[in-house]
XYZ file of C-alpha atoms in Angstrom:
328
model
C 20.808 -6.866 20.193
C 20.990 -5.951 16.513
C 23.422 -3.338 15.307
C 22.129 -0.230 13.565
C 23.596 -1.569 10.290
C 21.596 -4.795 10.633
C 18.417 -2.805 11.227
C 19.013 -0.709 8.128
C 19.538 -3.734 5.872
C 16.773 -5.965 7.300
C 13.867 -4.515 5.258
C 15.827 -4.954 2.008
C 16.748 -8.510 2.957
C 13.127 -9.383 3.691
C 12.031 -8.076 0.307
C 14.723 -10.096 -1.497
C 13.698 -13.232 0.331
C 10.025 -12.694 -0.493
C 10.843 -12.074 -4.153
C 13.209 -15.017 -4.549
C 10.831 -17.384 -2.769
C 8.208 -16.791 -5.429
C 10.244 -16.015 -8.525
C 10.018 -19.565 -9.891
C 6.874 -20.744 -8.107
C 3.443 -21.236 -9.698
C 1.110 -18.263 -9.767
C -0.343 -17.608 -6.329
C -4.131 -17.384 -5.918
C -5.891 -14.048 -5.928
C -8.215 -12.543 -3.343
C -10.807 -10.181 -4.804
C -12.313 -7.452 -2.620
C -15.626 -5.750 -3.376
C -16.899 -2.580 -1.724
C -20.384 -1.363 -0.775
C -22.079 1.429 1.137
C -23.231 1.101 4.733
C -26.234 2.594 6.467
C -25.842 4.596 9.679
C -22.096 5.370 9.543
C -21.728 6.038 5.835
C -21.353 9.340 4.018
C -22.708 12.377 5.879
C -22.115 16.022 4.894
C -19.710 17.767 7.258
C -18.859 14.568 9.193
C -15.664 12.540 8.913
C -15.615 8.875 9.944
C -12.503 6.820 9.211
C -9.913 4.362 10.545
C -12.324 1.628 11.686
C -11.240 -1.015 14.170
C -11.511 -4.712 13.625
C -15.021 -5.976 14.338
C -16.091 -8.103 17.289
C -19.375 -9.855 17.992
C -20.936 -9.698 21.451
C -24.224 -11.568 21.759
C -26.223 -10.791 18.629
C -24.437 -7.509 17.884
C -21.349 -6.588 15.892
C -19.264 -3.714 17.313
C -16.885 -1.348 15.541
C -14.920 1.712 16.739
C -13.624 4.523 14.522
C -12.267 8.079 14.327
C -14.861 10.851 13.999
C -14.336 14.561 13.352
C -14.903 17.420 10.915
C -11.712 17.373 8.814
C -10.486 14.700 6.409
C -7.403 13.487 8.362
C -7.717 11.814 11.734
C -5.612 14.442 13.473
C -8.531 16.295 15.068
C -10.824 13.465 16.118
C -12.393 11.491 18.933
C -13.213 7.770 19.064
C -16.823 6.713 18.455
C -18.533 3.354 18.067
C -21.484 1.696 16.359
C -23.332 -1.622 16.484
C -25.082 -3.782 13.908
C -27.047 -7.029 13.711
C -26.117 -7.799 10.108
C -22.942 -5.848 9.268
C -24.817 -3.654 6.776
C -27.141 -1.459 8.834
C -25.282 0.240 11.695
C -26.419 2.362 14.629
C -24.010 4.977 15.928
C -24.033 4.709 19.734
C -21.873 7.674 20.744
C -18.392 8.701 21.770
C -16.227 6.043 23.367
C -13.136 8.161 24.069
C -12.566 11.913 24.105
C -9.301 13.791 23.597
C -6.843 13.738 26.467
C -6.122 16.436 28.999
C -4.602 19.710 27.705
C -0.837 19.395 27.395
C -0.897 15.580 27.330
C 0.469 13.262 24.614
C -3.136 12.779 23.392
C -4.500 16.318 23.790
C -4.976 17.155 20.104
C -6.589 13.977 18.797
C -7.460 10.361 19.612
C -7.996 8.166 16.559
C -7.314 4.858 14.766
C -8.809 2.623 17.476
C -8.705 -1.150 17.709
C -10.099 -3.693 20.121
C -8.765 -6.618 22.149
C -10.945 -9.005 24.158
C -8.958 -10.672 26.952
C -9.381 -11.689 30.585
C -13.134 -11.105 30.309
C -12.655 -7.394 29.565
C -12.473 -5.097 26.556
C -9.238 -3.251 25.785
C -9.500 -0.282 23.441
C -6.172 0.566 21.810
C -5.979 4.000 20.220
C -3.531 6.482 18.742
C -3.017 9.933 20.218
C -1.147 13.057 19.193
C -0.275 16.197 21.136
C 0.129 18.581 18.203
C -2.664 20.680 16.745
C -3.273 19.916 13.065
C -2.323 22.700 10.645
C 0.239 23.906 8.135
C 3.549 22.039 8.451
C 1.984 19.449 10.763
C 4.190 16.517 11.733
C 2.403 13.873 13.844
C 4.036 12.719 17.070
C 1.639 9.822 17.552
C 1.824 7.230 20.295
C -0.534 4.387 21.247
C -2.555 4.139 24.460
C -5.060 1.721 25.999
C -8.416 2.157 27.729
C -10.273 -0.711 29.418
C -13.893 -1.512 30.187
C -16.016 -4.381 31.487
C -18.470 -3.752 28.630
C -18.053 -2.997 24.921
C -20.383 -0.042 25.564
C -18.003 1.457 28.128
C -17.347 3.480 30.146
C -13.661 3.375 29.258
C -10.839 3.996 31.721
C -7.453 5.041 30.398
C -4.522 3.100 31.840
C -2.215 5.040 34.127
C 0.718 3.423 32.313
C -0.160 5.074 28.981
C 1.188 5.440 26.407
C 1.546 1.692 25.912
C 3.871 2.159 22.933
C 5.884 5.269 22.040
C 8.189 6.070 19.157
C 11.673 4.648 19.581
C 14.329 6.971 21.063
C 16.887 5.467 18.644
C 16.829 7.568 15.460
C 18.015 4.592 13.372
C 14.951 2.492 14.242
C 12.099 2.140 11.768
C 9.641 3.629 14.292
C 11.683 6.552 15.656
C 9.268 9.172 14.286
C 5.879 7.702 15.174
C 3.837 4.595 15.942
C 0.185 4.074 14.960
C -2.532 1.593 13.971
C -2.569 -1.202 16.562
C -3.860 -4.648 15.517
C -4.081 -7.328 18.201
C -4.202 -11.112 18.366
C -3.755 -13.588 21.226
C -1.058 -16.142 20.456
C 1.013 -18.558 22.548
C -0.670 -17.233 25.682
C 0.528 -13.689 25.011
C -0.787 -10.514 23.408
C 0.761 -9.896 19.991
C 0.535 -6.220 19.085
C 1.241 -5.422 15.431
C 1.609 -1.767 14.510
C 3.015 0.564 11.877
C 5.989 2.817 12.392
C 7.868 5.519 10.544
C 11.509 6.505 10.918
C 12.666 10.057 11.445
C 13.179 11.734 8.097
C 11.018 9.230 6.204
C 7.687 9.852 4.482
C 4.346 7.996 4.707
C 5.324 5.822 1.726
C 8.190 4.375 3.777
C 6.024 3.159 6.639
C 6.809 -0.355 7.892
C 5.216 -2.873 10.252
C 6.465 -3.873 13.686
C 5.527 -6.240 16.491
C 5.499 -5.873 20.271
C 4.515 -8.645 22.692
C 3.201 -8.633 26.282
C 2.219 -11.237 28.841
C -0.855 -9.214 29.847
C -3.263 -6.943 27.963
C -2.058 -3.865 29.839
C 1.587 -4.593 28.996
C 4.403 -3.830 29.234
C 4.829 -4.363 25.487
C 8.317 -5.305 24.323
C 9.355 -4.743 20.713
C 10.430 -7.864 18.860
C 14.107 -8.049 17.999
C 13.245 -8.794 14.338
C 11.468 -5.458 13.798
C 10.362 -4.359 11.327
C 8.677 -7.699 10.633
C 7.200 -6.444 7.332
C 9.090 -3.825 5.274
C 5.997 -1.892 4.203
C 2.232 -1.449 4.681
C 0.470 1.744 5.693
C -2.584 -0.041 7.129
C -2.172 -2.901 9.612
C -4.573 -5.834 9.133
C -3.501 -9.184 10.594
C -5.375 -12.299 11.730
C -4.660 -15.837 12.961
C -4.372 -18.165 9.945
C -4.314 -21.773 11.101
C -1.258 -22.107 13.308
C 0.308 -18.913 11.990
C -0.442 -15.269 11.243
C -1.513 -13.657 7.967
C -1.306 -9.993 6.984
C -3.054 -8.126 4.171
C -0.739 -5.591 2.567
C -2.022 -2.527 0.747
C -0.358 -0.244 -1.794
C 2.510 0.987 0.397
C 5.847 -0.804 0.448
C 8.245 -2.689 -1.831
C 6.615 -3.925 -5.040
C 7.269 -7.564 -4.088
C 4.737 -7.395 -1.250
C 2.173 -4.721 -2.122
C -1.429 -5.772 -2.852
C -0.866 -9.171 -1.319
C -1.431 -11.468 1.630
C 1.638 -12.593 3.536
C 1.837 -15.540 5.943
C 4.199 -16.460 8.782
C 3.848 -19.680 10.730
C 5.889 -18.076 13.510
C 4.124 -14.710 13.193
C 7.428 -13.018 12.327
C 8.970 -14.225 9.053
C 6.392 -13.506 6.357
C 6.182 -14.745 2.748
C 3.605 -14.087 0.051
C 0.655 -16.451 -0.393
C -1.957 -14.419 -2.332
C -2.363 -11.449 -4.589
C -5.086 -8.974 -3.599
C -7.259 -7.145 -6.127
C -9.018 -3.925 -5.063
C -7.916 -4.324 -1.452
C -9.536 -2.375 1.403
C -8.345 1.061 2.466
C -7.449 0.940 6.175
C -9.712 -2.061 6.676
C -10.906 -3.560 9.919
C -12.073 -7.167 9.598
C -14.408 -9.509 11.422
C -11.869 -12.016 12.790
C -13.787 -14.514 14.961
C -10.661 -16.469 15.956
C -8.466 -13.457 16.751
C -8.412 -13.974 20.516
C -9.249 -17.698 20.838
C -5.906 -19.419 20.094
C -8.018 -22.099 18.391
C -5.632 -22.714 15.501
C -8.648 -22.483 13.181
C -8.346 -18.913 11.924
C -9.179 -18.309 8.260
C -9.147 -15.503 5.724
C -11.678 -12.891 6.907
C -14.797 -12.801 4.736
C -15.806 -9.191 5.387
C -15.048 -6.021 7.231
C -15.269 -2.244 7.076
C -12.898 0.376 5.690
C -12.477 4.031 4.842
C -14.739 5.050 1.981
C -14.926 8.217 -0.082
C -18.394 9.635 -0.842
C -19.456 10.278 -4.415
C -18.356 13.617 -5.837
C -21.930 14.911 -5.873
C -22.177 14.567 -2.094
C -21.380 17.683 -0.072
C -17.994 17.816 1.615
C -16.768 14.439 0.444
C -15.263 13.708 3.848
C -14.181 10.112 4.496
C -16.849 7.713 5.724
C -17.097 4.044 6.691
C -18.036 1.470 4.053
C -18.098 -2.318 3.871
C -15.800 -4.710 2.042
C -16.288 -8.389 1.207
C -13.574 -10.888 0.320
C -13.653 -13.738 -2.195
C -10.772 -16.113 -2.881
C -10.225 -17.047 -6.532
C -8.178 -19.977 -7.879
């Protein structure tokens, strides 16, 4: 087991390694992201849609899940879903998951969903919080799982929920909260990447962790190398060949922000690309995410949080599309 001192110095060490590895190397390629409006789940006065899941395809339909509510943050929301034949025109199908029972860890909100397809079933990972949103709010979020035989539900919460809670050790990077599950199947196991925040730290000091399970329902065991990435407020990972790639947004040490990182072992990441105009809390179409094919590539498109034009009433977050192009 690592000592508390090792845990405190690990993020700094990872940043130094990433910086030194590329200090004298040729310029890395750049990924350019463009953004466009969607039909069906785009801007709507008085309606908030945000935090979209990664996208799966079932038959001739794409599926996405997301937080929906009436305030800008996701802290008073339920989980909804939509389908599309082309990734541009979407049809909202309804609520997938309601808030939990009064007094439970998920009573105040369920939000930030993501999807895993394994063992012929659909596993909906989601974040929950028990505290009502308001002045002085401090989220106490944990991550649960619901399962269904169909992407259209109905969804049954696991009795073992929450699947991942904040660490009881105050020195750990995720002792305040955990959020934002992103799943891949690798080496015959479920790899569960997530973001965490330490007690006393702010959103800008969020980092990324990893937990692994033999089965979709868990139990999920944190990796001893956590945090595996010393930054990133939105978790977007995918299988890249034999390894794992992660797109990093604007949060974290300068050496890794607005970039793509790669780890052949899924744990020790180094920078491979710069990212221009990256997505905000993006969920990607990752066709190899659960196949273990060794043929995963950079996602070409996905959905993200969008902000309506100023002239539109309310300006609550909505869902929009992003497309990815790799430049030399």
